PDB file of C-alpha atoms in Angstrom:
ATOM      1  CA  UNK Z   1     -28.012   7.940  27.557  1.00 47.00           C
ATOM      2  CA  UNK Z   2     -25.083   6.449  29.582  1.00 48.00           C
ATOM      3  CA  UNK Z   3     -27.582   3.921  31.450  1.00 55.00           C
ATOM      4  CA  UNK Z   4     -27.762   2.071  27.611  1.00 65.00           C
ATOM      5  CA  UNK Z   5     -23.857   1.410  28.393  1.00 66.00           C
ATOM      6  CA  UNK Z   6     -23.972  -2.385  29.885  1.00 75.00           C
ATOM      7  CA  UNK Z   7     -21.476  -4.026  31.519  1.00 79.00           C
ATOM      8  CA  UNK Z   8     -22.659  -6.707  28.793  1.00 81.00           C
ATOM      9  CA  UNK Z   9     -22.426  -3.821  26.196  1.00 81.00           C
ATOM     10  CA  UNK Z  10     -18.757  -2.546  27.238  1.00 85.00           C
ATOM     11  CA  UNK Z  11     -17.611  -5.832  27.061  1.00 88.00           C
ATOM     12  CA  UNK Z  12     -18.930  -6.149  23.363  1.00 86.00           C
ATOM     13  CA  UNK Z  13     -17.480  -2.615  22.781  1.00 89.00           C
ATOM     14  CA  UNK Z  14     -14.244  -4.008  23.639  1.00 91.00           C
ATOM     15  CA  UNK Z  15     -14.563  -7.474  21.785  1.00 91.00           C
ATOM     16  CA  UNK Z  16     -15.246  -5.632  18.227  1.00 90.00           C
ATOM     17  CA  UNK Z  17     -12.374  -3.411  18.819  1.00 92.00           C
ATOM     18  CA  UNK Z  18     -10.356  -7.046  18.518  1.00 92.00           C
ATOM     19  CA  UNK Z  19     -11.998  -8.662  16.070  1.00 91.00           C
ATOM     20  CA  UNK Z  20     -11.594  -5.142  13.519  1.00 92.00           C
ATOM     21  CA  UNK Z  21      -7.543  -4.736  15.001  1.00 94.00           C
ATOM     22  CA  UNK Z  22      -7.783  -8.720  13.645  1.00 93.00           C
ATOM     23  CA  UNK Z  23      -9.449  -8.377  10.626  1.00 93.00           C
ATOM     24  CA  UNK Z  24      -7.481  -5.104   9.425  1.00 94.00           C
ATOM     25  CA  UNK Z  25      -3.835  -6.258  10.970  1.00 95.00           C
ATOM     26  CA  UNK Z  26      -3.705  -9.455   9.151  1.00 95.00           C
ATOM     27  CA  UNK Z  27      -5.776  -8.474   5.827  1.00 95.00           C
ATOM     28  CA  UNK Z  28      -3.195  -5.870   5.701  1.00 96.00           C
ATOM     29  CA  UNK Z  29      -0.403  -8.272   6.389  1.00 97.00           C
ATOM     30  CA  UNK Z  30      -1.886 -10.693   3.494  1.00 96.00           C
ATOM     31  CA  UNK Z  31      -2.648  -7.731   1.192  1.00 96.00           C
ATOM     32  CA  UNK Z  32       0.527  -6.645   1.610  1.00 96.00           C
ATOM     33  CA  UNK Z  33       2.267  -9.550   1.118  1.00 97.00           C
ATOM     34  CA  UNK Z  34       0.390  -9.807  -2.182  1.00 96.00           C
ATOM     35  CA  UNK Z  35       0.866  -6.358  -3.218  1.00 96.00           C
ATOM     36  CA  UNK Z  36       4.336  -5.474  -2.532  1.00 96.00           C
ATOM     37  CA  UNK Z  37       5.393  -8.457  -5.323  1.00 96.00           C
ATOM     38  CA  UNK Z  38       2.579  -7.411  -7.427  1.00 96.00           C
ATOM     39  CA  UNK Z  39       3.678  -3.576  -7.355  1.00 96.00           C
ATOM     40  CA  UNK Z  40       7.188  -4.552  -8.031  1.00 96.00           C
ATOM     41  CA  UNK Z  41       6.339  -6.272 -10.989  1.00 96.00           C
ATOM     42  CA  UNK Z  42       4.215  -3.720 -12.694  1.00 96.00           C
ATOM     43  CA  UNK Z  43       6.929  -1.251 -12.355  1.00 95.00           C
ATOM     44  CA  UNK Z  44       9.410  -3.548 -13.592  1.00 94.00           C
ATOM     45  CA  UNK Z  45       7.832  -4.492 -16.776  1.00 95.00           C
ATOM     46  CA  UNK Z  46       6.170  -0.874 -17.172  1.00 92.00           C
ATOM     47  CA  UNK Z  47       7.315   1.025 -20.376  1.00 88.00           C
ATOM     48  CA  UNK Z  48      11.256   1.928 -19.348  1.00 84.00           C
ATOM     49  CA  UNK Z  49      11.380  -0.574 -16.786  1.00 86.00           C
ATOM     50  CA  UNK Z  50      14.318  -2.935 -16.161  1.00 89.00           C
ATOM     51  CA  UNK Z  51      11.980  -5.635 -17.778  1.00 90.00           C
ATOM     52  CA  UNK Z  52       9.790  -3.561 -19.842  1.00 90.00           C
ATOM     53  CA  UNK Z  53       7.010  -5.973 -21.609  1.00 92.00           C
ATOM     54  CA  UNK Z  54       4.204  -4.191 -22.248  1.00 91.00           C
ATOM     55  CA  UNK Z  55       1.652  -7.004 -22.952  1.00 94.00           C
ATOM     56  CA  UNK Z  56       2.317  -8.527 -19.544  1.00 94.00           C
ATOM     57  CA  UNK Z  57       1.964  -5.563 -17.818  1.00 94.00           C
ATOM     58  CA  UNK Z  58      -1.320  -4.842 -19.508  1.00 95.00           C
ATOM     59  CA  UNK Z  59      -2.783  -8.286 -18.654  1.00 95.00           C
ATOM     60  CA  UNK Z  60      -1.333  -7.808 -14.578  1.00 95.00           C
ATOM     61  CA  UNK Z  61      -2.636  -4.318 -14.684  1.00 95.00           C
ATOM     62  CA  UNK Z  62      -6.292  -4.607 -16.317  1.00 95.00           C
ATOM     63  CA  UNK Z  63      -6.754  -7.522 -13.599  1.00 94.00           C
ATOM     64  CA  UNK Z  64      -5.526  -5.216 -10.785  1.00 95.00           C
ATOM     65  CA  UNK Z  65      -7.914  -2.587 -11.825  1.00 94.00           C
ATOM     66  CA  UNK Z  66     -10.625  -4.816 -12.432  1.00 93.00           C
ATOM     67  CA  UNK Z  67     -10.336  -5.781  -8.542  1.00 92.00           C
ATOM     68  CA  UNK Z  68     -10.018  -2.095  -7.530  1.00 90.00           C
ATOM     69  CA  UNK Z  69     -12.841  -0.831  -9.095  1.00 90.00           C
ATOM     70  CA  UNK Z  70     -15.112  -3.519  -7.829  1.00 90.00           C
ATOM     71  CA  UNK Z  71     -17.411  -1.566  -4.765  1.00 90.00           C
ATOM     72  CA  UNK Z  72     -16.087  -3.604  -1.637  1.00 90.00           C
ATOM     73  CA  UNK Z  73     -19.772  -4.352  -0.809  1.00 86.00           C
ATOM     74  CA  UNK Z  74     -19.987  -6.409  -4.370  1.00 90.00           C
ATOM     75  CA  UNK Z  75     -16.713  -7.892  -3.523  1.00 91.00           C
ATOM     76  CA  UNK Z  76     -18.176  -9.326  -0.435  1.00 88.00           C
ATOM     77  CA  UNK Z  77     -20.354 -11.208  -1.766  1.00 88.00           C
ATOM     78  CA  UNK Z  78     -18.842 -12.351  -4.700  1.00 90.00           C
ATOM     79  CA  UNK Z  79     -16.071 -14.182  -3.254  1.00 91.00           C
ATOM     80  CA  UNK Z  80     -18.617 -15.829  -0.585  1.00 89.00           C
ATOM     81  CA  UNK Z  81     -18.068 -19.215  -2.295  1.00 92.00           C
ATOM     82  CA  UNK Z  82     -14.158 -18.815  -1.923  1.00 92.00           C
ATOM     83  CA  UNK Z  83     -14.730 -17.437   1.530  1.00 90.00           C
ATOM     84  CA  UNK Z  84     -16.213 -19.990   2.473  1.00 91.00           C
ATOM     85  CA  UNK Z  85     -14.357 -22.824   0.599  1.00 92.00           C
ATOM     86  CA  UNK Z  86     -11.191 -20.929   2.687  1.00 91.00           C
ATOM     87  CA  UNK Z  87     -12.788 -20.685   6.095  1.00 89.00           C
ATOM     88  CA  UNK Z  88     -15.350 -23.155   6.256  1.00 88.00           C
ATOM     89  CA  UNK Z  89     -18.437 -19.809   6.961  1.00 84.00           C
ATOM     90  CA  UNK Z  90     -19.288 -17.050   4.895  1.00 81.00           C
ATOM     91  CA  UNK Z  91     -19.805 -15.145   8.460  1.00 82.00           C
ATOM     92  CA  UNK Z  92     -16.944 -14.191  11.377  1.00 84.00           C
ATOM     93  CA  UNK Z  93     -13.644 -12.270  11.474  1.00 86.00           C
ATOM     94  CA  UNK Z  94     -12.157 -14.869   9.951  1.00 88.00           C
ATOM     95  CA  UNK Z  95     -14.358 -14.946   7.358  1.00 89.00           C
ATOM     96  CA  UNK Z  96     -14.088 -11.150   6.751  1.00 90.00           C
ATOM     97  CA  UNK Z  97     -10.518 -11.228   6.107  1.00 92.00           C
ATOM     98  CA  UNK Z  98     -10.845 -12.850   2.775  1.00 93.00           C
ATOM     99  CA  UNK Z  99     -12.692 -10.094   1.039  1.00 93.00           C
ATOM    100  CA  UNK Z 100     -10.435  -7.557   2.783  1.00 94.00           C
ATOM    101  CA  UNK Z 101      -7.660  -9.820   1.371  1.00 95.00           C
ATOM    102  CA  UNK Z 102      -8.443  -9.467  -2.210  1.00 94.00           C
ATOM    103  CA  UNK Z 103      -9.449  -5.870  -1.854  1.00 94.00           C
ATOM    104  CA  UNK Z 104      -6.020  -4.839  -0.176  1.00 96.00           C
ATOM    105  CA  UNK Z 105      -3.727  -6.695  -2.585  1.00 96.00           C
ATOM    106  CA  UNK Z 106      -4.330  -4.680  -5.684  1.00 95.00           C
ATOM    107  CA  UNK Z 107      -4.480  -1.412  -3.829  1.00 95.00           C
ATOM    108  CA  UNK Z 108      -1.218  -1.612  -2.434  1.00 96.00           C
ATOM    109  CA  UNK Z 109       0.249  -3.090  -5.716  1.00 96.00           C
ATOM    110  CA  UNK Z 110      -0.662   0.622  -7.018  1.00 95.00           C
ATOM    111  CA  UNK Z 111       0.637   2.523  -4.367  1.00 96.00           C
ATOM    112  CA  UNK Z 112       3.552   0.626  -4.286  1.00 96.00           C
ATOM    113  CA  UNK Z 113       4.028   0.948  -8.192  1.00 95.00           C
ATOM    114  CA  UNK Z 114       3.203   4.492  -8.142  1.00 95.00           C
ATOM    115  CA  UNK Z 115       5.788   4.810  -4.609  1.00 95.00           C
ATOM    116  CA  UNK Z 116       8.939   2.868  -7.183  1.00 95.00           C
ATOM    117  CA  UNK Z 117       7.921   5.613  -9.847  1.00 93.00           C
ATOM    118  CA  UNK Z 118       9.326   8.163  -7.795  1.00 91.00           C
ATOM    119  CA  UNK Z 119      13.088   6.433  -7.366  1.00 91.00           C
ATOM    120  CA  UNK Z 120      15.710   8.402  -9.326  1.00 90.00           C
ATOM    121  CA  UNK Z 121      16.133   6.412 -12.709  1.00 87.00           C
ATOM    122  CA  UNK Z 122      19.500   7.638 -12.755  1.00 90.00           C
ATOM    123  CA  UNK Z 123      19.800   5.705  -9.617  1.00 91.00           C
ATOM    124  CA  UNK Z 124      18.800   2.437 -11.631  1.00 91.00           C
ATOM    125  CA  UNK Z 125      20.907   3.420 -14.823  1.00 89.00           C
ATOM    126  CA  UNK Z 126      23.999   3.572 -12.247  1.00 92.00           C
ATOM    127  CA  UNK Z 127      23.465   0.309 -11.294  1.00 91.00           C
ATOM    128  CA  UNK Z 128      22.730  -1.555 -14.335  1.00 89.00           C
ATOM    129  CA  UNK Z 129      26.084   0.314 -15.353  1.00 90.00           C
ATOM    130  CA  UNK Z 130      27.586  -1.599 -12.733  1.00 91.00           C
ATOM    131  CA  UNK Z 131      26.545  -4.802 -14.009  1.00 89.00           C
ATOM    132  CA  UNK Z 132      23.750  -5.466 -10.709  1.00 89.00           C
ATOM    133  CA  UNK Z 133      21.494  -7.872 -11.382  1.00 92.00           C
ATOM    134  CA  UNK Z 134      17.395  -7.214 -11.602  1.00 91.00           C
ATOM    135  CA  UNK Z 135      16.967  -8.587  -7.840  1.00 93.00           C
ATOM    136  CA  UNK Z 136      20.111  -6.623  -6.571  1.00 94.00           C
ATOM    137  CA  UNK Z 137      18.133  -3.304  -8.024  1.00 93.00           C
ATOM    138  CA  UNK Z 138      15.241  -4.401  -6.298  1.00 94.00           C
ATOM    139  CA  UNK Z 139      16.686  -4.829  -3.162  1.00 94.00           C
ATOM    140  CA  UNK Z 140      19.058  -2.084  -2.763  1.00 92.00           C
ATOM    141  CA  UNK Z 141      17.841   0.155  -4.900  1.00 93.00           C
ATOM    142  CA  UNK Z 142      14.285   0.602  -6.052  1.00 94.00           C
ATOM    143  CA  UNK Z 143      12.988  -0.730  -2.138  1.00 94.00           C
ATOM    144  CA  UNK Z 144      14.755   0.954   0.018  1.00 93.00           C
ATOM    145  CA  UNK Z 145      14.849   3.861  -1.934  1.00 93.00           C
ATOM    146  CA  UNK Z 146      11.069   3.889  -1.858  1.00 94.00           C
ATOM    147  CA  UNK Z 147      10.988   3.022   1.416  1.00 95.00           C
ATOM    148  CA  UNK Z 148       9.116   6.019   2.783  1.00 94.00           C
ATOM    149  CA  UNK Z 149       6.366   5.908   0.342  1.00 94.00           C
ATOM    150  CA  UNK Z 150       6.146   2.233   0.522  1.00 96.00           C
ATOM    151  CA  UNK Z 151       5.338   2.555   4.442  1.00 96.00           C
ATOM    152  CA  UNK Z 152       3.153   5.800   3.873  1.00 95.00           C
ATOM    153  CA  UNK Z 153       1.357   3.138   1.391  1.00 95.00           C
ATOM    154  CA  UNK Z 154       0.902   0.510   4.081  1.00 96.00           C
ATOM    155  CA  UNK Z 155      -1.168   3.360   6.404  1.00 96.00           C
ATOM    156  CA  UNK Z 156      -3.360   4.934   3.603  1.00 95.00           C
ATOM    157  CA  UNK Z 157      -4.050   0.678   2.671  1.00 96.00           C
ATOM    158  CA  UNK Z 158      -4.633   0.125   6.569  1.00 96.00           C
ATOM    159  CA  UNK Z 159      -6.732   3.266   7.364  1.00 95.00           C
ATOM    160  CA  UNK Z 160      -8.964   2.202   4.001  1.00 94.00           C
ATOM    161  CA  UNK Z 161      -9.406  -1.165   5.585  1.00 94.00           C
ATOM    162  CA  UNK Z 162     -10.425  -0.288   8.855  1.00 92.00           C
ATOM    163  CA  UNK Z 163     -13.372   1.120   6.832  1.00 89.00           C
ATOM    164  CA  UNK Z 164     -14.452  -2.070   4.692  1.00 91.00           C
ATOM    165  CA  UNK Z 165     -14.244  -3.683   7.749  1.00 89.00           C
ATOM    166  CA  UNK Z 166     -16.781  -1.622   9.134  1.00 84.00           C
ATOM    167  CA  UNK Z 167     -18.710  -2.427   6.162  1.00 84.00           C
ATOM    168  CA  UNK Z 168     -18.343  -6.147   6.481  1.00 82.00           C
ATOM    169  CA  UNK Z 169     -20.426  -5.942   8.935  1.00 76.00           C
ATOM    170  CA  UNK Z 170     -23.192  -6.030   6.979  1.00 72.00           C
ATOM    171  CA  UNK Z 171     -22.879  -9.363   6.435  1.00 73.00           C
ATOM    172  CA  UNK Z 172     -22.254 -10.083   9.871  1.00 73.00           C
ATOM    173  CA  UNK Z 173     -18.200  -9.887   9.601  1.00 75.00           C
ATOM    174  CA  UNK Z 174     -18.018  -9.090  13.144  1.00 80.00           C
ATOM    175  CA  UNK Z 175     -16.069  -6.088  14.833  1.00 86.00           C
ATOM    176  CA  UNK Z 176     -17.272  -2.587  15.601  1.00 88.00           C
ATOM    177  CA  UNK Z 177     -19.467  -2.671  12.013  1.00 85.00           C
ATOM    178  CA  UNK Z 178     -21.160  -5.883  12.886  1.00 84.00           C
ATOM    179  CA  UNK Z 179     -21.781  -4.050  16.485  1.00 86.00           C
ATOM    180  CA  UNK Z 180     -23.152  -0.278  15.300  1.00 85.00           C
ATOM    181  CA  UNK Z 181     -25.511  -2.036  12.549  1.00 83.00           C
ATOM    182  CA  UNK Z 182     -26.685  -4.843  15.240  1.00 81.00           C
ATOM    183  CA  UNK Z 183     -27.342  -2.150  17.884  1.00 80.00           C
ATOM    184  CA  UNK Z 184     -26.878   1.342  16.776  1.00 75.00           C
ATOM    185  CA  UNK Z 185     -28.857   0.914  13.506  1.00 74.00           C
ATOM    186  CA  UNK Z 186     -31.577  -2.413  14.335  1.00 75.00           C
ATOM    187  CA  UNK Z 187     -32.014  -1.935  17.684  1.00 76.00           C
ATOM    188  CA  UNK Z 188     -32.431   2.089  17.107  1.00 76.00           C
ATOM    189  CA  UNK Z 189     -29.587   3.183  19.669  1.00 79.00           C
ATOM    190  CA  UNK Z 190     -27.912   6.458  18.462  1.00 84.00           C
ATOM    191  CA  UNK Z 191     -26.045   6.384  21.247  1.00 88.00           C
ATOM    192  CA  UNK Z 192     -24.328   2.837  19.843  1.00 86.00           C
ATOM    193  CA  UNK Z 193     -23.732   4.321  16.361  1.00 88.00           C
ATOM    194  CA  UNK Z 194     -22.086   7.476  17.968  1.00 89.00           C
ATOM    195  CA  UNK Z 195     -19.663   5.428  20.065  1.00 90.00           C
ATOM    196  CA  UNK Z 196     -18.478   2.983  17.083  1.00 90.00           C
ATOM    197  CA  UNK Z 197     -18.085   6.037  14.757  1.00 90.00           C
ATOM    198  CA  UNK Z 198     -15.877   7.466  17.826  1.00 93.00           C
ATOM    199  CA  UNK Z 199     -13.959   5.036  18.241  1.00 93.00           C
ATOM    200  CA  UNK Z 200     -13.402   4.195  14.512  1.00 92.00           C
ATOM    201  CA  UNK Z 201     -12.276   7.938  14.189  1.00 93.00           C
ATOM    202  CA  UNK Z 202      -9.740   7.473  17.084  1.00 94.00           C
ATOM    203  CA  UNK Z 203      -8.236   4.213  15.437  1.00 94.00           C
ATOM    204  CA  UNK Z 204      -8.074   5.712  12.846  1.00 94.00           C
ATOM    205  CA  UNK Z 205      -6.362   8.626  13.605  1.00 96.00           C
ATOM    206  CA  UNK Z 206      -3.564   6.187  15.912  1.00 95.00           C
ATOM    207  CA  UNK Z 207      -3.247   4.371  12.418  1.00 95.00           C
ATOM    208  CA  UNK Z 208      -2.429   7.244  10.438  1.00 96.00           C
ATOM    209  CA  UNK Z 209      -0.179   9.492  13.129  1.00 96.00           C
ATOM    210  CA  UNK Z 210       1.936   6.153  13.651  1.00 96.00           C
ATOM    211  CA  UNK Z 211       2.501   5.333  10.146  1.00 95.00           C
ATOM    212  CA  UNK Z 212       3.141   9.104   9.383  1.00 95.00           C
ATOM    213  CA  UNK Z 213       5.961   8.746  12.345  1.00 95.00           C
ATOM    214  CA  UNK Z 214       7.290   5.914  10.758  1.00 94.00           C
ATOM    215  CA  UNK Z 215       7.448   7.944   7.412  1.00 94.00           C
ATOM    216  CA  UNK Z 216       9.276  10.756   9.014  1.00 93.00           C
ATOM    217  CA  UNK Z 217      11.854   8.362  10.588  1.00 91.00           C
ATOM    218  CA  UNK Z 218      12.786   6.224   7.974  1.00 90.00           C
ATOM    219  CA  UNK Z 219      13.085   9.825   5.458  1.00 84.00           C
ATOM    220  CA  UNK Z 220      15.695  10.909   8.060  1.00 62.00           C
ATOM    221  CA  UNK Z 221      17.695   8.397   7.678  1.00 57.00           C
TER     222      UNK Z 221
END
């Protein structure tokens, strides 16, 4: 079993592991930035928010959940025209990270809305009392008091990408899913599959222990 381990192999082994650390580290960073905003907003203009308007909210939240419950495989190839209009190839890491975009963005904007739920409205009351303004309670009081939850977002959104990225490699997305379908699955190497799932597992598992680390930290303080 070990002889099917290449130099040539290894090297690819190692090269995937990149290219998905690439794909999820800056579709994450993108998503985020996307989502954070996005999540602030719903909450904001939710029913008791600081700028309740319910029609808005409907419109920013039906289009939210219209990209969340869209299968990640559909979304791949839906957005290949933007893809490619964005990165010149519908194929690549580079490539990848526009699905994984537009698939992070709205699930973070729930987390994070669902994270600002959990602040104190007293909290919020006391400041509007005060005469803060609505980007003053944003700032010091809805995000960093939903700091924690905001972070243990970011992991569950990073740990859920790591697996579309795997499945972007059905489409020849690149990274460890491109790899185990190329050799584990069409070149009928077990061995292959095994090793990607392995190492998936144990990137995984680094993802979530540091991000549950960071949670700890920033609740102690």
């Amino acid at each position: 079993m070990f002889s099917t381990f290449s130099a040539e192999l290894l090297e690819l082994f190692v090269s995937s592991l990149g290219e998905t650390i690439v794909m999820v580290g800056i579709s994450g960073l993108l998503g985020s930035l996307i989502g954070i905003p996005l999540g602030v907003y719903l909450r904001l203009t939710d029913r008791g928010g600081v700028l309740a308007n319910s029609p808005a909210n409907r419109v920013v939240g039906t289009l939210v959940n219209a990209v969340r419950s869209t299968p990640f495989i559909i979304l791949l190839v839906a957005v290949i025209p933007l893809t490619r209009l964005l990165t010149g190839s519908s194929i690549g890491t580079a490539a990848a990270v526009v699905p994984l975009t537009l698939a992070a963005g709205p699930f973070v904007a729930r987390l994070v809305e669902s994270a600002l739920r959990e602040v104190d409205h007293g909290l919020i009351e006391a400041a509007q009392a005060m005469g803060a303004s609505t980007q003053q309670i944003v700032f010091k009081v809805l995000l960093p008091e939903a700091l924690p939850g905001i972070v243990a977002a970011l992991t569950i959104t990073l740990v859920s990408l790591t697996g579309y990225s795997a499945m972007a490699g059905a489409i020849g997305g690149g990274g460890l899913g491109d790899l185990g379908i190329r050799y584990g699955y069409q070149r009928f190497l077990p061995e292959v599959m095994a090793a990607v799932v392995l190492i998936l597992v144990l990137f995984v598992q680094a993802v979530q222990s540091l991000g549950d680390a960071l949670v700890r930290r920033i609740s102690h303080k």
